[in-house]
Coordinates of C-alpha atoms and ligand atoms in Angstrom, one line a residue:
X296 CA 10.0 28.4 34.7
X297 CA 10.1 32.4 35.5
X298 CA 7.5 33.6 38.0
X299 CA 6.2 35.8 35.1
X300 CA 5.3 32.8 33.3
X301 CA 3.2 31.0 35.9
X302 CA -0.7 31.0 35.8
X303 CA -2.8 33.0 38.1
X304 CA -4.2 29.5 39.6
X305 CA -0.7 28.5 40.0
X306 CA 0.5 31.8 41.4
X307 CA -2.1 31.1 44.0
X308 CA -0.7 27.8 44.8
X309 CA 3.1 28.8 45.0
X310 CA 1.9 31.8 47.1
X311 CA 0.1 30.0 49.6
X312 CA 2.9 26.9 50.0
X313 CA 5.2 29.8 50.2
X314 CA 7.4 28.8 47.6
X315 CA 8.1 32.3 46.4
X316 CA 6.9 35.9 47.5
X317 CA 4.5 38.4 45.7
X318 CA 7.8 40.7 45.7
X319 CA 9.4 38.5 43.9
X320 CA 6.0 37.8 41.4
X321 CA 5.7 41.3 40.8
X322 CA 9.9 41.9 39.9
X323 CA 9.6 39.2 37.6
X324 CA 6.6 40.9 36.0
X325 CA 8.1 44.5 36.1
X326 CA 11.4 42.8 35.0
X327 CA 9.5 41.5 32.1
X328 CA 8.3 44.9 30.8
X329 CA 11.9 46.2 31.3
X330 CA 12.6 44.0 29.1
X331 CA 10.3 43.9 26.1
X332 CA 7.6 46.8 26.2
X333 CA 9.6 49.4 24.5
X334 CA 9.6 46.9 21.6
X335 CA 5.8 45.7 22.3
X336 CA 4.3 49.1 23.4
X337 CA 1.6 47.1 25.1
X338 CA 2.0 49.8 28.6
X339 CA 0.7 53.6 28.6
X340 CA 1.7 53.1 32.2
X341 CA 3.6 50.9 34.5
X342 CA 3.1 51.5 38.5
X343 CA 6.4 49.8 39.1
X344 CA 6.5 51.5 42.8
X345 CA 3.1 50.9 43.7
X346 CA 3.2 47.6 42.6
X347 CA 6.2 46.3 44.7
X348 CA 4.7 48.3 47.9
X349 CA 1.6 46.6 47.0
X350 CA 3.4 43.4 46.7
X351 CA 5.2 44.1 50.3
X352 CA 2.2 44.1 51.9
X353 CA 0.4 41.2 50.2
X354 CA 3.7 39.3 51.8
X355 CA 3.8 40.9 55.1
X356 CA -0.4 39.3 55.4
X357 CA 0.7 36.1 54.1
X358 CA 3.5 36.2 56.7
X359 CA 1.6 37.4 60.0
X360 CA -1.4 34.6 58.2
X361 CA -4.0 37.6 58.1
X362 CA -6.1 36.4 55.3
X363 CA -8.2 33.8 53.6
X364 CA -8.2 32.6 50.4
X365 CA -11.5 33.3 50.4
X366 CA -11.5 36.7 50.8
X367 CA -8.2 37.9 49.3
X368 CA -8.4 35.3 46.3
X369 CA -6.0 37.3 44.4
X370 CA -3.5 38.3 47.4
X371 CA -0.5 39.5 45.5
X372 CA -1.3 38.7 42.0
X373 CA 0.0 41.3 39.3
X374 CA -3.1 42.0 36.6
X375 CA -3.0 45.1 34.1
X376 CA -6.2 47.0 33.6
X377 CA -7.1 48.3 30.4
X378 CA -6.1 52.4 29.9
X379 CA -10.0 53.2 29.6
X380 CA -10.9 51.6 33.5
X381 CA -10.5 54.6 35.7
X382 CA -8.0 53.7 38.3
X383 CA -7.7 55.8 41.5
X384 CA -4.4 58.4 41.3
X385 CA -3.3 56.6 38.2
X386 CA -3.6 58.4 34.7
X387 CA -6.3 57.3 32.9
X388 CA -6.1 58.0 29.2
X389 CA -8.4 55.4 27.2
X390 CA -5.3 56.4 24.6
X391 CA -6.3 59.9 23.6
X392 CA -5.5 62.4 23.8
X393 CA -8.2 63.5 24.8
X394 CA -7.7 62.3 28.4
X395 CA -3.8 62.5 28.2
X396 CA -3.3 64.2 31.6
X397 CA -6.5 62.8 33.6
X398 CA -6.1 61.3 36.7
X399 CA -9.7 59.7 38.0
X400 CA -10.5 60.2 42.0
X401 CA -11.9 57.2 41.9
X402 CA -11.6 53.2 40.6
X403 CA -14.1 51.8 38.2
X404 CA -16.1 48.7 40.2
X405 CA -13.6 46.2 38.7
X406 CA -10.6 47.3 39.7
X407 CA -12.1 48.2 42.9
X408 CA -13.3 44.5 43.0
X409 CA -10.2 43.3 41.8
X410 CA -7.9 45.5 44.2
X411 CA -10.3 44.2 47.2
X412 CA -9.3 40.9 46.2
X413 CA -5.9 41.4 46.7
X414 CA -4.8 42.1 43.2
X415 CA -2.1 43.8 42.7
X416 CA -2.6 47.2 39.9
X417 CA 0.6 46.2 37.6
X418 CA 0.3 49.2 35.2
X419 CA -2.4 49.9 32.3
X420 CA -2.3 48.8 28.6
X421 CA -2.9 50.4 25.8
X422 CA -5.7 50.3 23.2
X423 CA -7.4 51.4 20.1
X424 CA -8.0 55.5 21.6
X425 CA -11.5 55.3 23.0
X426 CA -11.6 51.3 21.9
X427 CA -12.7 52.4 18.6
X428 CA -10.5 49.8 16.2
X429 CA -9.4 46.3 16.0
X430 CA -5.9 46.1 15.4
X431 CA -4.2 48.8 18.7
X432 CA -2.8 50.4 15.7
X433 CA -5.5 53.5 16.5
X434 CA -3.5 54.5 19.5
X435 CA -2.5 58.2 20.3
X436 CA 0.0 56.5 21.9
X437 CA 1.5 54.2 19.3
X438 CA 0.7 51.1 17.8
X439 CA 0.9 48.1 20.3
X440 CA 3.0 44.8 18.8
X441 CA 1.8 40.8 18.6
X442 CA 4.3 38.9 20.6
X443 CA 3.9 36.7 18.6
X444 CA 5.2 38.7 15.5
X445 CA 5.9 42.1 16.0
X446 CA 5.7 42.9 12.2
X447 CA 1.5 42.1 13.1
X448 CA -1.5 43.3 14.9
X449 CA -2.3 41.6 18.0
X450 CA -5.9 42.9 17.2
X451 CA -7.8 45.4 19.5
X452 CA -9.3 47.4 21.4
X453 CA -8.1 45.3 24.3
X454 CA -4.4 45.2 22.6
X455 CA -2.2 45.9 25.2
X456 CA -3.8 44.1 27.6
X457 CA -3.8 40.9 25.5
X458 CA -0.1 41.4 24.0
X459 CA 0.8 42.3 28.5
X460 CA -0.5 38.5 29.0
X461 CA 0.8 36.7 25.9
X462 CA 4.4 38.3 26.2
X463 CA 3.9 37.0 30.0
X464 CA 4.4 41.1 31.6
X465 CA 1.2 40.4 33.8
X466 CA -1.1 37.2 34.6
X467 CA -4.0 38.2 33.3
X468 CA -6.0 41.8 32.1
X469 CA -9.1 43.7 32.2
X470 CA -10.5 44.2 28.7
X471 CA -13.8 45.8 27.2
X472 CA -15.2 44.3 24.8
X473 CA -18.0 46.3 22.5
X474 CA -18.3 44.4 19.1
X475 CA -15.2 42.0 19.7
X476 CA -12.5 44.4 21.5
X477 CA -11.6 41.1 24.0
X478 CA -12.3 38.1 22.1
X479 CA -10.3 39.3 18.6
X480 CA -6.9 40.5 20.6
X481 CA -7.4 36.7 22.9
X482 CA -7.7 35.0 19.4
X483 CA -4.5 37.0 17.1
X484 CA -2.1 36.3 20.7
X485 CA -3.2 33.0 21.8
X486 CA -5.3 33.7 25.0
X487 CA -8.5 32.9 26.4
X488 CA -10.9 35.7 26.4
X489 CA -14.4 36.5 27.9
X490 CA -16.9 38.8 27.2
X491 CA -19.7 38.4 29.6
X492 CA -23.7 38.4 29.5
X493 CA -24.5 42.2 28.8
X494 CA -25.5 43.2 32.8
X495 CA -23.3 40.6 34.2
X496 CA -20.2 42.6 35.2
X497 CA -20.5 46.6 35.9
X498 CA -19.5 49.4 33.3
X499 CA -19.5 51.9 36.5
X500 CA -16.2 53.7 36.1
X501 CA -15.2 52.2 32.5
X502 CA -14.8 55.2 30.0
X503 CA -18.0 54.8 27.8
X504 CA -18.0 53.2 24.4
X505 CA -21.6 52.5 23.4
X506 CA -23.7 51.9 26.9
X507 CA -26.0 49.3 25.5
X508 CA -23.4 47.2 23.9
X509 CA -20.1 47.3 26.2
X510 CA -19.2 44.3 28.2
X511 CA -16.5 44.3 30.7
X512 CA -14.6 41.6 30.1
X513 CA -10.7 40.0 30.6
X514 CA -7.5 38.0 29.4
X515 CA -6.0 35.5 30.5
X516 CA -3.6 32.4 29.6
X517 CA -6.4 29.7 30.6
X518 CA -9.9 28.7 31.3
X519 CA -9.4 28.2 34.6
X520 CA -8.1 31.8 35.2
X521 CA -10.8 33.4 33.3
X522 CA -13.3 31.7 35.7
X523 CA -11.4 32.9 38.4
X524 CA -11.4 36.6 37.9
X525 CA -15.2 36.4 37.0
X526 CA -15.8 35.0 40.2
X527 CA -14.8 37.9 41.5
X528 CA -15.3 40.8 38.8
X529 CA -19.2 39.5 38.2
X530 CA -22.3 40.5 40.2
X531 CA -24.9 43.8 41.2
X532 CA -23.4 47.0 41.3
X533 CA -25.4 50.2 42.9
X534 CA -23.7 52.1 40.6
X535 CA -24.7 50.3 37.5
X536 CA -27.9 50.2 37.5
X537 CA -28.2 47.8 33.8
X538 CA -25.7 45.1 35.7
X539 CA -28.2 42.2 36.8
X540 CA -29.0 41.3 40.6
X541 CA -28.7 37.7 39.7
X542 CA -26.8 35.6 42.1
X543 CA -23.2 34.8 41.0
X544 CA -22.3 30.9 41.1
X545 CA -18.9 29.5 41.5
X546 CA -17.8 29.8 38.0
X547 CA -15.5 26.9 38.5
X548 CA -17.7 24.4 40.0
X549 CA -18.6 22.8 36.3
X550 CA -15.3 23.4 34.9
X551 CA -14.3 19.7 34.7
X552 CA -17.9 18.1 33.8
X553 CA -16.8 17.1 30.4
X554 CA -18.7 17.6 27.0
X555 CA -20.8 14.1 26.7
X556 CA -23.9 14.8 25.0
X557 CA -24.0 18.3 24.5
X558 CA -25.3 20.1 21.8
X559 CA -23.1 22.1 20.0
X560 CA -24.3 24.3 17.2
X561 CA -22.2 24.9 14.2
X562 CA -23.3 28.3 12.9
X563 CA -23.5 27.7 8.4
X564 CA -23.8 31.9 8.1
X565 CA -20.5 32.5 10.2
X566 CA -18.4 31.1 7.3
X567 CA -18.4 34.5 5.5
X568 CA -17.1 35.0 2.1
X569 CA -13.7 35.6 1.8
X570 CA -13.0 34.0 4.7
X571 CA -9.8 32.6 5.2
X572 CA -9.7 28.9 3.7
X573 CA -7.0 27.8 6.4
X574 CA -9.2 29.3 9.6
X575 CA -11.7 26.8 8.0
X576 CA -9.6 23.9 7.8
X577 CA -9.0 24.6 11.2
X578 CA -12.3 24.9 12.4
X579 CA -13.1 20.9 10.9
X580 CA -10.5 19.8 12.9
X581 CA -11.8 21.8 16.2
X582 CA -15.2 20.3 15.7
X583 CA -13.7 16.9 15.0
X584 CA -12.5 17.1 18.5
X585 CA -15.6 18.0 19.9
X586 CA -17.5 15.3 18.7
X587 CA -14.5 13.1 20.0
X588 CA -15.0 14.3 22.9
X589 CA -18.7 13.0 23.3
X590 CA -20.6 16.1 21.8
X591 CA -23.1 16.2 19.3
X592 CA -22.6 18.7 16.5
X593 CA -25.8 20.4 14.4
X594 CA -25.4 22.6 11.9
X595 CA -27.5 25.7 12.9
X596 CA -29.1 29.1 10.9
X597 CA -28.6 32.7 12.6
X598 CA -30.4 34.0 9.2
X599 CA -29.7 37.7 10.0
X600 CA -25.9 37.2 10.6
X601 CA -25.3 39.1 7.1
X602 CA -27.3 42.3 8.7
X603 CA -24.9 43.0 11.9
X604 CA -22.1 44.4 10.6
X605 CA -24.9 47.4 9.3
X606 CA -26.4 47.0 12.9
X607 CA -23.6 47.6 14.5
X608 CA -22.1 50.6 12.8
X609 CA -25.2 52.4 13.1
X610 CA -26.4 51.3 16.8
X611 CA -22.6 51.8 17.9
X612 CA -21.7 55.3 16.4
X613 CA -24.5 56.5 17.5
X614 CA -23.9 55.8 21.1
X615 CA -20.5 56.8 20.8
X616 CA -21.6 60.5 19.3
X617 CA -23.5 60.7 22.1
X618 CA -21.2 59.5 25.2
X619 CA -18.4 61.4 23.6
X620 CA -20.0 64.8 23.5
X621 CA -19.2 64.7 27.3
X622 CA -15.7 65.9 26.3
X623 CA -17.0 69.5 25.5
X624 CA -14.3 71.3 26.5
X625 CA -15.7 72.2 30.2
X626 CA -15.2 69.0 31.8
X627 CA -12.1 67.4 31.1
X628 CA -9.6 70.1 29.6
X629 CA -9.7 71.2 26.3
X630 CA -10.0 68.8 23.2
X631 CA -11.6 70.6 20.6
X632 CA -8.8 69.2 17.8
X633 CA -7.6 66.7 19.7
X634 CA -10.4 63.6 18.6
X635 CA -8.4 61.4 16.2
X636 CA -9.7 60.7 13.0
X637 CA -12.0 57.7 13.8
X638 CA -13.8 58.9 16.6
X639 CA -14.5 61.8 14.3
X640 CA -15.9 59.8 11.9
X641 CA -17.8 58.2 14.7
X642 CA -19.1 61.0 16.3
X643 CA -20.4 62.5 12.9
X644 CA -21.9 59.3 11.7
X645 CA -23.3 58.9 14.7
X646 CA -24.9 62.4 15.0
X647 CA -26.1 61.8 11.2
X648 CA -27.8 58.6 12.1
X649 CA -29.9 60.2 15.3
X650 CA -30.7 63.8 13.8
X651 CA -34.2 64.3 12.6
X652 CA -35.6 62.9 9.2
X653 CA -32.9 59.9 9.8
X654 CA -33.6 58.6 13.0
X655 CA -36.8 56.4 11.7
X656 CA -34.4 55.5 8.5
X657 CA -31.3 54.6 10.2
X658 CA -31.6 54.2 13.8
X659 CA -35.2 53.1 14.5
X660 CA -34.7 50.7 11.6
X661 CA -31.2 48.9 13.2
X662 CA -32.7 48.2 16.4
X663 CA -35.5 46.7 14.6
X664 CA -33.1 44.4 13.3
X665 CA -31.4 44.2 16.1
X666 CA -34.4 42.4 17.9
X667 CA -33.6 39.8 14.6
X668 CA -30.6 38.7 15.5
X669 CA -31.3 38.3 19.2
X670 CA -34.4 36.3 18.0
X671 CA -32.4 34.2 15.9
X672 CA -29.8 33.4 18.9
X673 CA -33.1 32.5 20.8
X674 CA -34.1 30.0 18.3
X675 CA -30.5 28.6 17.9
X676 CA -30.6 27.8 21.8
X677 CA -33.9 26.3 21.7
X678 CA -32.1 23.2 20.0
X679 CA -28.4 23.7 20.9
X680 CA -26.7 24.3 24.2
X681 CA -23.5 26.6 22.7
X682 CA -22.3 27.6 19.6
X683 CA -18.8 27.7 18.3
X684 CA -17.6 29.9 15.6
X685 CA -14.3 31.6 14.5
X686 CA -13.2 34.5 16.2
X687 CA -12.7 36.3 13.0
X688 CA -12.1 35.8 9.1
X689 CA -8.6 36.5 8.8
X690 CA -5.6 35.6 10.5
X691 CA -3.9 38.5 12.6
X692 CA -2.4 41.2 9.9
X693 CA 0.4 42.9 9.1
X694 CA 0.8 46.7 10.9
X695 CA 0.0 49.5 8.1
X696 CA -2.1 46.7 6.5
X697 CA -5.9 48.1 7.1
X698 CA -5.1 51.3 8.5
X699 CA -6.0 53.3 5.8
X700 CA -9.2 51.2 4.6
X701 CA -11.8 51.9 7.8
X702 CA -14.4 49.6 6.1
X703 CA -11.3 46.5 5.8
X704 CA -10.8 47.1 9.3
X705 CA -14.5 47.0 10.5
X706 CA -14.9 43.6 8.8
X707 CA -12.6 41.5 11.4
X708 CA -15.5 42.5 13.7
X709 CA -18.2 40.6 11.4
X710 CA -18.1 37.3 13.4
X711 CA -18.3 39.3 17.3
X712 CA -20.5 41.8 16.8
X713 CA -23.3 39.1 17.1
X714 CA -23.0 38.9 20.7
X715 CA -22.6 42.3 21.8
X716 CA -26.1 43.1 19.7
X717 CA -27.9 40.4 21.6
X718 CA -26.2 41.0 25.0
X719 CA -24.9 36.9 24.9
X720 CA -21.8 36.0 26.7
X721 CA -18.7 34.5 24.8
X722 CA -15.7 32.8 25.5
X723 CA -12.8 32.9 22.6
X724 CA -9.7 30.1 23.2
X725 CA -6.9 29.4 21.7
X726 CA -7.6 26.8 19.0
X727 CA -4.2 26.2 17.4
X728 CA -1.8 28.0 14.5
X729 CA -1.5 28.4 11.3
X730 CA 2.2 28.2 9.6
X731 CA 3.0 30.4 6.8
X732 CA 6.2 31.5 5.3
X733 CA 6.0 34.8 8.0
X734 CA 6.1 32.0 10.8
X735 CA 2.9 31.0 13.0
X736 CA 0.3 32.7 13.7
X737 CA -2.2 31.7 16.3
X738 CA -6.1 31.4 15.3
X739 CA -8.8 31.7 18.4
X740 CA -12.6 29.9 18.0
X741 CA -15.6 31.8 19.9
X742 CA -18.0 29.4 22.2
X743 CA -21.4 31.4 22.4
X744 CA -23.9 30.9 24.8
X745 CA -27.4 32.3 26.3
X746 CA -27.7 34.7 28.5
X747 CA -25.8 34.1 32.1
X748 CA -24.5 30.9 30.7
X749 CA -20.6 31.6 31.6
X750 CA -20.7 28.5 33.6
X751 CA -21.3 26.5 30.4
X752 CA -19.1 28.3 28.5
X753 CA -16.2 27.6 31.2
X754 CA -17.4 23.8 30.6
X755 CA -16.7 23.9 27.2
X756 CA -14.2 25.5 26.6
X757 CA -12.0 24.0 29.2
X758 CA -12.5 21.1 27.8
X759 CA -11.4 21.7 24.9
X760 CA -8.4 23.5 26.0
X761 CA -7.2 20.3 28.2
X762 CA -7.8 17.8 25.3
X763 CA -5.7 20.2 22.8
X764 CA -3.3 22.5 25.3
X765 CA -3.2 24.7 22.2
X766 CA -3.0 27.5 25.3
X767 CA 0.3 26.1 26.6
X768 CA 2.3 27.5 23.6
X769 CA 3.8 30.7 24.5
X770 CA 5.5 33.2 21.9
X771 CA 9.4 33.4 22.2
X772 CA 10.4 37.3 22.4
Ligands
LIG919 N1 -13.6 46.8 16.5 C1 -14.9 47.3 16.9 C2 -15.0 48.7 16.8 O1 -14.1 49.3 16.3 C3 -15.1 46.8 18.3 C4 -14.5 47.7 19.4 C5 -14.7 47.2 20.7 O2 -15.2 46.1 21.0 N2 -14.4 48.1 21.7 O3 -16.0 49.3 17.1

């Protein structure tokens, strides 16, 4: 197996037992997107020479033993960060142009955390410009490619980062997730994704999407790994002051407690019309697994499931009008035309929705509703302990498919946006493929938990993952 392929826990493992260098981890990395991201356009950009010297000195405090796995738990381990996470002296675009030449003085609390723990910064991935979109085909930087298929989406915001870890250019990636930006790429490319508890990781330093609905989330190739970097990405920031002061627990402690007599709720409103009949199918056998497995299965009611699609395209745009207006002109060069035509429309949607005589009709009136659908998750977890749902109603499409129909495109978001609206942490895994004549095409399932219940969700979902290995299959470039 190439280095490039390995998982982060097993890159920890060869590191340590000295079985190969970070050096020669981060080549086989940088080799990789040599290789394949002028066809995959999953990089904006690639830090090839800080990365090795970053690598060199990973080795040279392996070599002389000055660390602890404790401390450096990532010591030489190559992750990309998402294009809209300001990273110290590296151009940080969030795929505008907007932002094309801005280069941040300082690093968002992730990558900080994530650089403290030894990580090494491999380069940053592309995404929907601003994360506004669902397929990384709303890039002012081109469209980004599914390994998998590179005549389909690999879904979005987080697109480069998720096609970076599927077509094995990085172990794992930062992603934000604000109605479904990390779960839907995890699900079209095969990964596992996580979108934490609203609070639970800081925003400090991420370029702003919609403040009361962006969670700071990653992408990996396993549970396991996923666990790992929120060990480390998770906790109370000064400089955030919405992330919670709740301790952090080892998320990996529970990861192998099995399933046996847990109560899994099977959501009847998340099988929307027009929803693919195949991601169904698929779903029956997922479930029949659970219950194998020693879990319970009720069918549950989130009654106002129908309403937060509406929810979210008013809550969100508004809050997007609002953080965008920061790019006046004065601040960060000058971008009068350089907005792209959705975060136009979002910016004057959203200004519509919060000026006078429409406030009380639009806004007031969507975070009434809002409060519904968090109620309804309350309810749910009064008599189940997780929920699992598909990641989305359609199989990953075809580029130039949606691009043209905003309101098509905004419907792959009708199964997430749930969880961002009620500040609920979620976990998408791989759940298996579906052939057609185009070849296969893998389908992702969303566990859905209560607040602060990643631990659980690590439970599950590893479980599932180990009984299935659905997340072993890797595309072939
Ligand atoms: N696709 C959704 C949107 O366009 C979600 C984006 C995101 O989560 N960043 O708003």
């Amino acid at each position: 197996m190439e280095l490039n392929q390995l998982t982060i826990k097993e890159a920890q493992e060869g590191l340590r037992e000295k079985r190969f260098s970070s050096v020669e981890l981060t080549k086989a990395c940088l080799c990789q997107i040599e290789k394949f991201n002028s066809k995959i356009n999953a990089f904006i950009t690639v830090c090839e020479k800080k990365a090795l010297q970053q690598a060199m000195k990973a080795d040279w405090k392996m070599e002389n033993g000055k660390w602890k796995m404790e401390k450096l738990p990532l010591l030489g381990i190559p992750l990309a960060i998402k294009d809209n996470f300001c990273t110290k002296g590296i151009k940080t675009t969030a795929a505008s142009k907007v932002l094309e030449d801005y280069v941040p003085v300082y690093n968002a609390t992730v990558v900080q955390r994530l650089i403290d723990a030894g990580a090494i910064i491999i380069g940053k991935t592309n995404l929907d410009a601003w994360a506004h979109g669902s397929s990384g085909e709303n890039s002012d930087f081109g469209p980004t490619k599914n390994p998998w298929n590179l005549k389909f989406v690999p879904g979005g915001s987080s697109s480069g980062s998720a096609a970076a870890v599927s077509a094995q250019m990085c172990l794992g990636a930062t992603g934000t997730d604000t109605g479904g930006s990390v779960r839907l790429p995890a699900s079209f490319c095969n990964l596992v994704g996580l979108k934490p508890t609203y609070g639970r990781v800081s925003r400090y330093g991420v370029v702003a999407m919609a403040s009361s609905l962006d969670a700071i989330g990653h992408l990996t190739k396993d549970v396991t790994d996923s666990a790992i970097i929120l060990n480390i990405t998770s906790g109370k920031d000064i400089n955030d002051a919405t992330t919670s002061k709740r301790d952090v627990p080892e998320h990996l402690e529970n990861l192998k407690k099995g399933i046996k007599g847990l109560k899994i709720g099977l959501p009847k409103e998340y099988f929307v019309e027009g929803m693919d009949k195949r991601i169904v199918e698929r779903l029956k056998e997922v479930f029949k697994t659970l219950e194998r497995l020693g879990a319970e299965i009720l069918e549950i009611s989130l009654p106002h499931t129908n309403d937060a699609l509406a929810v979210y395209y008013i809550v969100q745009p508004s809050e997007v009008s609002s953080n965008l207006a920061r790019y006046d002109g004065i601040r960060y060069g000058f971008p009068r035309n350089k907005f792209g035509d959705e975060a136009r429309r979002r910016i004057m949607l959203g200004t519509f929705t919060l000026s006078t005589g429409y406030y009380e009709a639009y806004y007031l009136q969507a975070m009434k509703v809002r409060t519904l659908i968090k109620k309804d998750f309350e309810k749910a977890f009064a008599k189940v302990d997780v929920i699992i749902a598909p990641v989305s109603p359609t199989l990953p499409f075809r580029l130039g498919e949606k691009i043209d129909d905003p309101l098509e495109m905004y419907l792959s978001d009708i199964l997430t946006v749930t969880a961002n609206l009620a500040g609920i942490p979620g976990l998408a895994v791989p759940a298996g493929f579906i052939d057609s004549s185009t070849g296969s095409l893998p389908v992702g399932i969303q566990i859905l938990g209560q607040q602060f219940s990643e631990e659980l969700l690590f439970q599950v979902g590893y479980t599932y993952e180990q009984e299935t290995k659905w997340y072993q299959q890797r595309p072939k470039l």
